[in-house]
JSON list of C-alpha atoms in Angstrom, two decimals:
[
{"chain": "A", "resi": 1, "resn": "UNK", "atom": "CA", "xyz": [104.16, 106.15, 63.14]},
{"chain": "A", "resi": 2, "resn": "UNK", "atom": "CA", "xyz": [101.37, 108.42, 64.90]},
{"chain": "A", "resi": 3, "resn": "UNK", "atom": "CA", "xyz": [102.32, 111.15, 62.83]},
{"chain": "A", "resi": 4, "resn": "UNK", "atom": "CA", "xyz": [102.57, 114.62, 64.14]},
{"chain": "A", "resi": 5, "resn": "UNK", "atom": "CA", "xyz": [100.10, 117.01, 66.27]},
{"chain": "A", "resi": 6, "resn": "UNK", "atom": "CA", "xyz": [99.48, 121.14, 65.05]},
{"chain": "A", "resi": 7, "resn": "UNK", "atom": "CA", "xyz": [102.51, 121.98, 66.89]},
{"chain": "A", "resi": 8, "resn": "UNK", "atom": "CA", "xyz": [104.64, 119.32, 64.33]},
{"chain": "A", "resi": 9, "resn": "UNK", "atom": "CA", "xyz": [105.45, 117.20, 67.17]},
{"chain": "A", "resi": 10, "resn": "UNK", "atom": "CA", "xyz": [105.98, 113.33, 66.74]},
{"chain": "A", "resi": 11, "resn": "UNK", "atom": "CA", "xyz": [102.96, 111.97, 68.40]},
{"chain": "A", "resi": 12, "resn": "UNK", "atom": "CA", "xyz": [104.37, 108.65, 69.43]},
{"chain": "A", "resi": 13, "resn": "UNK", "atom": "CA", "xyz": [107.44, 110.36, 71.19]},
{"chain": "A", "resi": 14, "resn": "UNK", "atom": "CA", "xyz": [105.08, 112.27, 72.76]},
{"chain": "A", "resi": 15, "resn": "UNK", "atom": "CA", "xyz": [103.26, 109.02, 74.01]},
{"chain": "A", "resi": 16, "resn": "UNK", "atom": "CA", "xyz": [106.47, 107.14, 75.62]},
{"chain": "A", "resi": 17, "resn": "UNK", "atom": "CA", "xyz": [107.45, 110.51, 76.98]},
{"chain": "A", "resi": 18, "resn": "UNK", "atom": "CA", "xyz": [104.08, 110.96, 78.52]},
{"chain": "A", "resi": 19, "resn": "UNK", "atom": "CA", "xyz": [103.84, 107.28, 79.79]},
{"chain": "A", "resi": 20, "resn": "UNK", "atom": "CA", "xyz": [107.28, 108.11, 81.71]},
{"chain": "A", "resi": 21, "resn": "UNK", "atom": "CA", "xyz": [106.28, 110.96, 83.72]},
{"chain": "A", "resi": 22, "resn": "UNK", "atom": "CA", "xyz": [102.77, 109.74, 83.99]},
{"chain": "A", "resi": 23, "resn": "UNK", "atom": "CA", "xyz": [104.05, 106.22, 85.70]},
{"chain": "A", "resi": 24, "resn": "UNK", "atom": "CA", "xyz": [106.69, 108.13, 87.65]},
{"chain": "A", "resi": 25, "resn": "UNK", "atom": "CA", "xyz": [103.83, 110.10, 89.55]},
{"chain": "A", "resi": 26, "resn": "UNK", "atom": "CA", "xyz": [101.85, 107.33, 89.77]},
{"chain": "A", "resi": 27, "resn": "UNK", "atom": "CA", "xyz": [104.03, 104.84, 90.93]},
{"chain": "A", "resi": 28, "resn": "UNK", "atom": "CA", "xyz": [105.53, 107.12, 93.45]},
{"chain": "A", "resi": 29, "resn": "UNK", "atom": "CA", "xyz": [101.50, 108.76, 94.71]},
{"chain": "A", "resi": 30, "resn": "UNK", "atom": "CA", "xyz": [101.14, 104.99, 95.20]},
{"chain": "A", "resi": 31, "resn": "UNK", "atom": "CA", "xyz": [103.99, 104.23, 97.54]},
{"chain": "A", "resi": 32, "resn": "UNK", "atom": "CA", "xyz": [102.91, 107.40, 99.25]},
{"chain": "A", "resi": 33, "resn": "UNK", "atom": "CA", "xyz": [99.70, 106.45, 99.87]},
{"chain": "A", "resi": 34, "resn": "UNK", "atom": "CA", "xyz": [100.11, 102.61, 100.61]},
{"chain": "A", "resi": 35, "resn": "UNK", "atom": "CA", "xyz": [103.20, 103.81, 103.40]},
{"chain": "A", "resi": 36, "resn": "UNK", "atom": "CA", "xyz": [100.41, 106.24, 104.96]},
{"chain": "A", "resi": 37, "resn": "UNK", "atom": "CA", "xyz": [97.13, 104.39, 104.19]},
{"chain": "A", "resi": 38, "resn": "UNK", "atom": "CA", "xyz": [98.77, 100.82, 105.72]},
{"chain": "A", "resi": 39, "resn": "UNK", "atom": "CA", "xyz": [100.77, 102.22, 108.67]},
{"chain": "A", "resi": 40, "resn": "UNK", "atom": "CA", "xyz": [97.39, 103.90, 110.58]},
{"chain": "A", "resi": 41, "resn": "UNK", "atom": "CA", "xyz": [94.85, 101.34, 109.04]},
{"chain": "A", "resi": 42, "resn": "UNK", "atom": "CA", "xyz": [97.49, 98.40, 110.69]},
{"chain": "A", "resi": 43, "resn": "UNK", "atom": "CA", "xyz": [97.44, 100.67, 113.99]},
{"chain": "A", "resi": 44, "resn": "UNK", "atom": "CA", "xyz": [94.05, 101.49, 114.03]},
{"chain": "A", "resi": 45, "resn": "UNK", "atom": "CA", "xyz": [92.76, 97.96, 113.27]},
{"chain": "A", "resi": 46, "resn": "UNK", "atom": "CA", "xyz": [95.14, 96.51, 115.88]},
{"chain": "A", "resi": 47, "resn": "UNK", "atom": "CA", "xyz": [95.47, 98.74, 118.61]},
{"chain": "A", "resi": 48, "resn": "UNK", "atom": "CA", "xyz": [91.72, 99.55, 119.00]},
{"chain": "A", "resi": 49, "resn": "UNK", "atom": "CA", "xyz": [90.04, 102.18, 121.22]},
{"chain": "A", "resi": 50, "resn": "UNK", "atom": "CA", "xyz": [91.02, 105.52, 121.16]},
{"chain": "A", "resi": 51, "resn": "UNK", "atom": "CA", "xyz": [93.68, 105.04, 118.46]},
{"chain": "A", "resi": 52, "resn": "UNK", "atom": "CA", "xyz": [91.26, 103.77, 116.17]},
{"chain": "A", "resi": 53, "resn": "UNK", "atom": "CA", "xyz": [88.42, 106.13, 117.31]},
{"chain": "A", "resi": 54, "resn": "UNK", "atom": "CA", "xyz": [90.98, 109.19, 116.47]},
{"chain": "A", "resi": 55, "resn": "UNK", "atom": "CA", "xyz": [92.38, 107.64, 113.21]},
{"chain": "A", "resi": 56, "resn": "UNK", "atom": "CA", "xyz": [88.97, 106.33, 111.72]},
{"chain": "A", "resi": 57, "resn": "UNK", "atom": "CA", "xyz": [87.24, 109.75, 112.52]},
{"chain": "A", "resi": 58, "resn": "UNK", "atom": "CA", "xyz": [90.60, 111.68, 110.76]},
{"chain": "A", "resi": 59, "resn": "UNK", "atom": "CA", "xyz": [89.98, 108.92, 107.52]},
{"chain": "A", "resi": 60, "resn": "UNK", "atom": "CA", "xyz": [85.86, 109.60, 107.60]},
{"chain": "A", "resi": 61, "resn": "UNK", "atom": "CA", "xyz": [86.82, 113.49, 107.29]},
{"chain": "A", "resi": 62, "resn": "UNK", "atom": "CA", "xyz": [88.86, 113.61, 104.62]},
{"chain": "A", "resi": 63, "resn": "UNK", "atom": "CA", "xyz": [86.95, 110.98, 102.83]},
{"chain": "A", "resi": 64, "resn": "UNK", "atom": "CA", "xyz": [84.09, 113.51, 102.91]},
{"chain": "A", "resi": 65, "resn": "UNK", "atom": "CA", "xyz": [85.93, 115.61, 101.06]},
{"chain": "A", "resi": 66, "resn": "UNK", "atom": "CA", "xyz": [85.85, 115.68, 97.17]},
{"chain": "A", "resi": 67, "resn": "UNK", "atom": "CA", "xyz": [89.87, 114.45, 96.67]},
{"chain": "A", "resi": 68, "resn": "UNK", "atom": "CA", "xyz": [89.66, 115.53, 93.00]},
{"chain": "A", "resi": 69, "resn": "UNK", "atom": "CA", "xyz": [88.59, 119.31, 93.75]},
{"chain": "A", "resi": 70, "resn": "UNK", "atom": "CA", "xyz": [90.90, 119.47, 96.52]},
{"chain": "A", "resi": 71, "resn": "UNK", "atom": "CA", "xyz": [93.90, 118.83, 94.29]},
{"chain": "A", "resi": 72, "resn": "UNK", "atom": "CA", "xyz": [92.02, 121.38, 91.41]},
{"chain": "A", "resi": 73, "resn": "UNK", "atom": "CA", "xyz": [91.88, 124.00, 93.93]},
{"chain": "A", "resi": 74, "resn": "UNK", "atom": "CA", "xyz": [95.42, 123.48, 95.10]},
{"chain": "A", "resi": 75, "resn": "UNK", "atom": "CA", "xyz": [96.37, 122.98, 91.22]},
{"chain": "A", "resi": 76, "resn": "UNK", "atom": "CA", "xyz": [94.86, 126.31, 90.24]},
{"chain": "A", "resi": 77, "resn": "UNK", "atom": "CA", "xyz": [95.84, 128.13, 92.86]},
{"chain": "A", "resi": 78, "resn": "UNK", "atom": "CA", "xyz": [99.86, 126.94, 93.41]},
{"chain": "A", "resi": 79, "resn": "UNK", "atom": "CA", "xyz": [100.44, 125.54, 89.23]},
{"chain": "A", "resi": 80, "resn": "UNK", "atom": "CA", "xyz": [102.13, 122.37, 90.82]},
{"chain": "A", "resi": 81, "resn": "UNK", "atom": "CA", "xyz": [105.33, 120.62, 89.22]},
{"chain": "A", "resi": 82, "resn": "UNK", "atom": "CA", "xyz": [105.85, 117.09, 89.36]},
{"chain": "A", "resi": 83, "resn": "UNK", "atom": "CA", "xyz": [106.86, 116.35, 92.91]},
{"chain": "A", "resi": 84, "resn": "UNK", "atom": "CA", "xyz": [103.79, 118.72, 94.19]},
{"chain": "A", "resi": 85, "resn": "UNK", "atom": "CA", "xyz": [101.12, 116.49, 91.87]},
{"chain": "A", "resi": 86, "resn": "UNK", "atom": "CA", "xyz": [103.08, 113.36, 93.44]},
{"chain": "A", "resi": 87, "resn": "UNK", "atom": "CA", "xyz": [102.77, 114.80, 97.06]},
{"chain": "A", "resi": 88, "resn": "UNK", "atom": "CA", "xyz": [98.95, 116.18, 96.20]},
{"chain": "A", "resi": 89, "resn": "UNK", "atom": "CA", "xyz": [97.77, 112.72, 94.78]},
{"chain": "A", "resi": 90, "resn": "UNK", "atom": "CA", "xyz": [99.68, 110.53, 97.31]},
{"chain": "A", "resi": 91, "resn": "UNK", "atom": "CA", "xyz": [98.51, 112.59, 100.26]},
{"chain": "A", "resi": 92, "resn": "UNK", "atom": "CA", "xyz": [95.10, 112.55, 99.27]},
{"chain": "A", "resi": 93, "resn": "UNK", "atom": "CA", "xyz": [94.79, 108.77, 98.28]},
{"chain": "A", "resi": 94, "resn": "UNK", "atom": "CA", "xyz": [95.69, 107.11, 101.64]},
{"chain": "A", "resi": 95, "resn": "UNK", "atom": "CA", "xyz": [91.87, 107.14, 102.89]},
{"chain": "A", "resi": 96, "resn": "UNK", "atom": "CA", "xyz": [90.52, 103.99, 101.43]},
{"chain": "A", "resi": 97, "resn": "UNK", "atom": "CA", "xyz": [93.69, 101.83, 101.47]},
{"chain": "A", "resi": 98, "resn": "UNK", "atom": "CA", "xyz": [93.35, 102.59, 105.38]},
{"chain": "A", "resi": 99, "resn": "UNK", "atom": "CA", "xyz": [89.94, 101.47, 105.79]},
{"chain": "A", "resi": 100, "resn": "UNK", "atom": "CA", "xyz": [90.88, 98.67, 104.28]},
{"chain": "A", "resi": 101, "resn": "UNK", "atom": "CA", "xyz": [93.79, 97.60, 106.03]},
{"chain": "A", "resi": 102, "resn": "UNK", "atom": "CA", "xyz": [91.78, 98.54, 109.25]},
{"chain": "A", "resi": 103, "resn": "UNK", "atom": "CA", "xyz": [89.52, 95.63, 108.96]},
{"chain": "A", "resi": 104, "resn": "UNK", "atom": "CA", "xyz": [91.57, 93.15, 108.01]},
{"chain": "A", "resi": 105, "resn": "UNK", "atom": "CA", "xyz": [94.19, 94.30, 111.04]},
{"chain": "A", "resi": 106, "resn": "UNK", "atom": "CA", "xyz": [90.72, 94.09, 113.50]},
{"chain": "A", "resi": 107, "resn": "UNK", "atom": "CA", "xyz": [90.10, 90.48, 112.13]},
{"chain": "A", "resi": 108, "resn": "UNK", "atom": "CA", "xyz": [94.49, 89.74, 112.67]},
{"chain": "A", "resi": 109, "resn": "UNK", "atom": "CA", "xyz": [94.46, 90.89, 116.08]},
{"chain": "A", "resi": 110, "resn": "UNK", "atom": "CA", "xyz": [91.58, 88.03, 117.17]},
{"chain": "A", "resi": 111, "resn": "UNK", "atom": "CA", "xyz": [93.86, 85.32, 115.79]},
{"chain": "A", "resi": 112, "resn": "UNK", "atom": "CA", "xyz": [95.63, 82.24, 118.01]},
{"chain": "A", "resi": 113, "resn": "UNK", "atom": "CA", "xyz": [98.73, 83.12, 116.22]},
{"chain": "A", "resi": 114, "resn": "UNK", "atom": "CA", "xyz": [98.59, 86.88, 118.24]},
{"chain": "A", "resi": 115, "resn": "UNK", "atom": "CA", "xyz": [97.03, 85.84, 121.14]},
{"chain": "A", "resi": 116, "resn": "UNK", "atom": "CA", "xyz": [99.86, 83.04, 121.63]},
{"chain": "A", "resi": 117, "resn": "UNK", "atom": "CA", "xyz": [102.62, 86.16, 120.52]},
{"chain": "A", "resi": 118, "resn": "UNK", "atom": "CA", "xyz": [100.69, 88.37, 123.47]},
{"chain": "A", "resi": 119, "resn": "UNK", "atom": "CA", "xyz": [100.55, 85.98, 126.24]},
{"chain": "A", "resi": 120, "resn": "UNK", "atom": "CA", "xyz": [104.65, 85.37, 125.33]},
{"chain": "A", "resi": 121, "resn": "UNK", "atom": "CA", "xyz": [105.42, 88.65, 126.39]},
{"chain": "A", "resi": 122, "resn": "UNK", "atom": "CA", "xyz": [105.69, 90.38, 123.03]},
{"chain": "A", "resi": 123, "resn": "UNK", "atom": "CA", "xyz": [105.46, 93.69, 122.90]},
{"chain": "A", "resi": 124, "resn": "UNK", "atom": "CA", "xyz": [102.20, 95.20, 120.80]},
{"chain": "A", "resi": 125, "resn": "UNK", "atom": "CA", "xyz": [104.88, 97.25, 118.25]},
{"chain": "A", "resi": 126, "resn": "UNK", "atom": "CA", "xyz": [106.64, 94.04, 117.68]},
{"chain": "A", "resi": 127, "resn": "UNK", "atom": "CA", "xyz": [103.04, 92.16, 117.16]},
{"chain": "A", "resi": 128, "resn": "UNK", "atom": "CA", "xyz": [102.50, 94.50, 114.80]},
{"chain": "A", "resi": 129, "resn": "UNK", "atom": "CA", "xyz": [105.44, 94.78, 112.78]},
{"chain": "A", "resi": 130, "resn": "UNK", "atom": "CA", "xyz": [105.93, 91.28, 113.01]},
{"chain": "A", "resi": 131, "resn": "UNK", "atom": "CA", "xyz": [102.72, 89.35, 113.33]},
{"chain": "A", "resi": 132, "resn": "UNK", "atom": "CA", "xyz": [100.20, 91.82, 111.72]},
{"chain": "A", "resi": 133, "resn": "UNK", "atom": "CA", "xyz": [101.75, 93.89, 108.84]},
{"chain": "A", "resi": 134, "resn": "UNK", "atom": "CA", "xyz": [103.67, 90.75, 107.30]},
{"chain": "A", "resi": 135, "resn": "UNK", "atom": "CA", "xyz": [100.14, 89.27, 106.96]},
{"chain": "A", "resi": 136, "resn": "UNK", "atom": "CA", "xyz": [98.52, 92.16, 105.37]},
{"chain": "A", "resi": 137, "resn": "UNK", "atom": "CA", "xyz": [100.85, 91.89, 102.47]},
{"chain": "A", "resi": 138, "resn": "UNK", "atom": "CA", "xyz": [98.47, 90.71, 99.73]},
{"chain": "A", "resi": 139, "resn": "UNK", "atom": "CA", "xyz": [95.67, 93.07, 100.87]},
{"chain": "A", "resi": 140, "resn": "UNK", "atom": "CA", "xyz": [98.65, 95.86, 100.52]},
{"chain": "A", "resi": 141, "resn": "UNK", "atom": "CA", "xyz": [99.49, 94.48, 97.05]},
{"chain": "A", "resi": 142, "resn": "UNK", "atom": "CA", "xyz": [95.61, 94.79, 95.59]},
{"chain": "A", "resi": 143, "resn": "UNK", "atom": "CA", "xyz": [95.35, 98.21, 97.26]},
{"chain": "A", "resi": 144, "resn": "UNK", "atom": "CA", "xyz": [98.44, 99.09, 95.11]},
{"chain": "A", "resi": 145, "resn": "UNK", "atom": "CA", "xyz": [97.01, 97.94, 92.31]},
{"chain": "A", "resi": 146, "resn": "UNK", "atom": "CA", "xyz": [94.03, 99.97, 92.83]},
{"chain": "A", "resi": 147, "resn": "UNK", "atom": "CA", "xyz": [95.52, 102.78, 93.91]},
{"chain": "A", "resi": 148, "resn": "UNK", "atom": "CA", "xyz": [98.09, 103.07, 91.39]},
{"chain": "A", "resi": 149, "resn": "UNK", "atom": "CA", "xyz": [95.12, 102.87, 88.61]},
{"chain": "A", "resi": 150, "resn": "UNK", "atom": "CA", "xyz": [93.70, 105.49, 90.60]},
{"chain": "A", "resi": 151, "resn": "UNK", "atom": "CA", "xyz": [96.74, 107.83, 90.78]},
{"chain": "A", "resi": 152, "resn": "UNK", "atom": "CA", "xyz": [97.51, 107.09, 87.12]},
{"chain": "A", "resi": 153, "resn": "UNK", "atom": "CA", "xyz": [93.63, 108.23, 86.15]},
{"chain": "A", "resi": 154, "resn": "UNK", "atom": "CA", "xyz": [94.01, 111.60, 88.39]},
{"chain": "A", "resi": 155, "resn": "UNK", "atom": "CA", "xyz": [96.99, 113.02, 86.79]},
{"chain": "A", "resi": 156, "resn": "UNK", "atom": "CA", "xyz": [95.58, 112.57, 83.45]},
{"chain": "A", "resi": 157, "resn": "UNK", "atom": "CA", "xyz": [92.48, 114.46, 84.66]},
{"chain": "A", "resi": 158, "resn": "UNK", "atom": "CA", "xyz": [94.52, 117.14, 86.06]},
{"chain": "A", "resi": 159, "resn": "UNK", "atom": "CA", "xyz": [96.25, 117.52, 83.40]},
{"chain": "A", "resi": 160, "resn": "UNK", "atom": "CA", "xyz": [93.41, 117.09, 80.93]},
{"chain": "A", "resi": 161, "resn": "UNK", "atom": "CA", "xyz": [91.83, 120.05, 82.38]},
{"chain": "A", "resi": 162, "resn": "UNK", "atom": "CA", "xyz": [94.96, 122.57, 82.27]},
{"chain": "A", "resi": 163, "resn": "UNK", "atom": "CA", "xyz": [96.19, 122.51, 85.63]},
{"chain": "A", "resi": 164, "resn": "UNK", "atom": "CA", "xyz": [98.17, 119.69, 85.95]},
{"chain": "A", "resi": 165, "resn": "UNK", "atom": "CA", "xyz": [101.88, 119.30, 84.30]},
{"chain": "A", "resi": 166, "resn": "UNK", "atom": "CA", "xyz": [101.75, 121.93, 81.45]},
{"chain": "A", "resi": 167, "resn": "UNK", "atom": "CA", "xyz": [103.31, 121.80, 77.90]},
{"chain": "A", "resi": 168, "resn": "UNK", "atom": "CA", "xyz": [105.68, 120.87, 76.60]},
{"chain": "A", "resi": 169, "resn": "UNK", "atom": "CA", "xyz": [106.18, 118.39, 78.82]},
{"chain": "A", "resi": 170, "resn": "UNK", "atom": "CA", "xyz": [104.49, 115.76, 78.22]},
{"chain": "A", "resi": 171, "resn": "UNK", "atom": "CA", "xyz": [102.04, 113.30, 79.86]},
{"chain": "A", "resi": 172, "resn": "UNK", "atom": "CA", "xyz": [98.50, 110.85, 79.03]},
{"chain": "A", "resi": 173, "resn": "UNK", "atom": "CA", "xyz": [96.78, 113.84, 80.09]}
]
């Protein structure tokens, strides 16, 4: 229906094809990046002190750095398959789903509902995972949304520019 491309491929093939692999590595970046991003914004927002001075510091650093070049120079330098770009995206995409999940966790931790589970005799791993990260499920859920659309955007610029999954496979880059 798209007709065919200069190499006399079927361009609408080429499409669904691309829109496989493409939603494969972003779908999977994205769970990648939600486990890391969620698990030290949730400890860091709940735990406090040193934990979060350590984690937030680690997040501020590699926020300063450019995540697109890092995974150009790493793409250039190693050419990356599929499950490299899914590692490369996912392990640079955690950053801003932790900062996120940081202050909501901070705002959690002041709650009756905690305070009650604390003065129990709950331990502060079983607060978390069963007080703090249950409620942080819709936050998760936008920053998945958000960070799939972001994942999804940075393959196709990677690939776009020549380093990314090369022909003939095929993706929206």
């Amino acid at each position: 229906w798209f007709g065919t491309d200069e190499n006399g491929r079927d361009v609408l093939h080429r499409i669904l094809s691309g829109a496989q692999t493409t939603l494969i590595i972003g779908i999977t970046s994205t769970v990648i990046s939600i486990a890391i991003g969620s698990l030290l914004g949730a400890s860091s927002g709940f735990f406090g002190g040193g934990v979060d001075d350590v984690i937030m510091r680690t997040t501020d650093l590699a926020l300063a750095l450019p995540t697109l070049f890092v995974i150009l120079v790493y793409s250039t330098l190693i050419r990356p398959g599929i499950s490299q770009l899914i590692l490369l995206i996912g392990l640079t995409g955690w950053m801003p789903v932790a900062r996120v999940i940081r202050g909501s966790a901070r705002e959690l931790s002041m709650r009756q509902f905690v305070v009650a589970a604390e003065a129990y005799g709950a331990s502060r791993g079983h607060i978390l995972r069963k007080h703090i990260l249950p409620n942080l499920r819709n936050i998760i859920a936008v920053s998945a949304t958000i960070q799939l659309s972001r994942a999804i955007l940075t393959e196709a610029t990677i690939s776009f520019l020549g380093v990314g999954i090369q022909p003939p496979d095929a993706t929206w880059g």
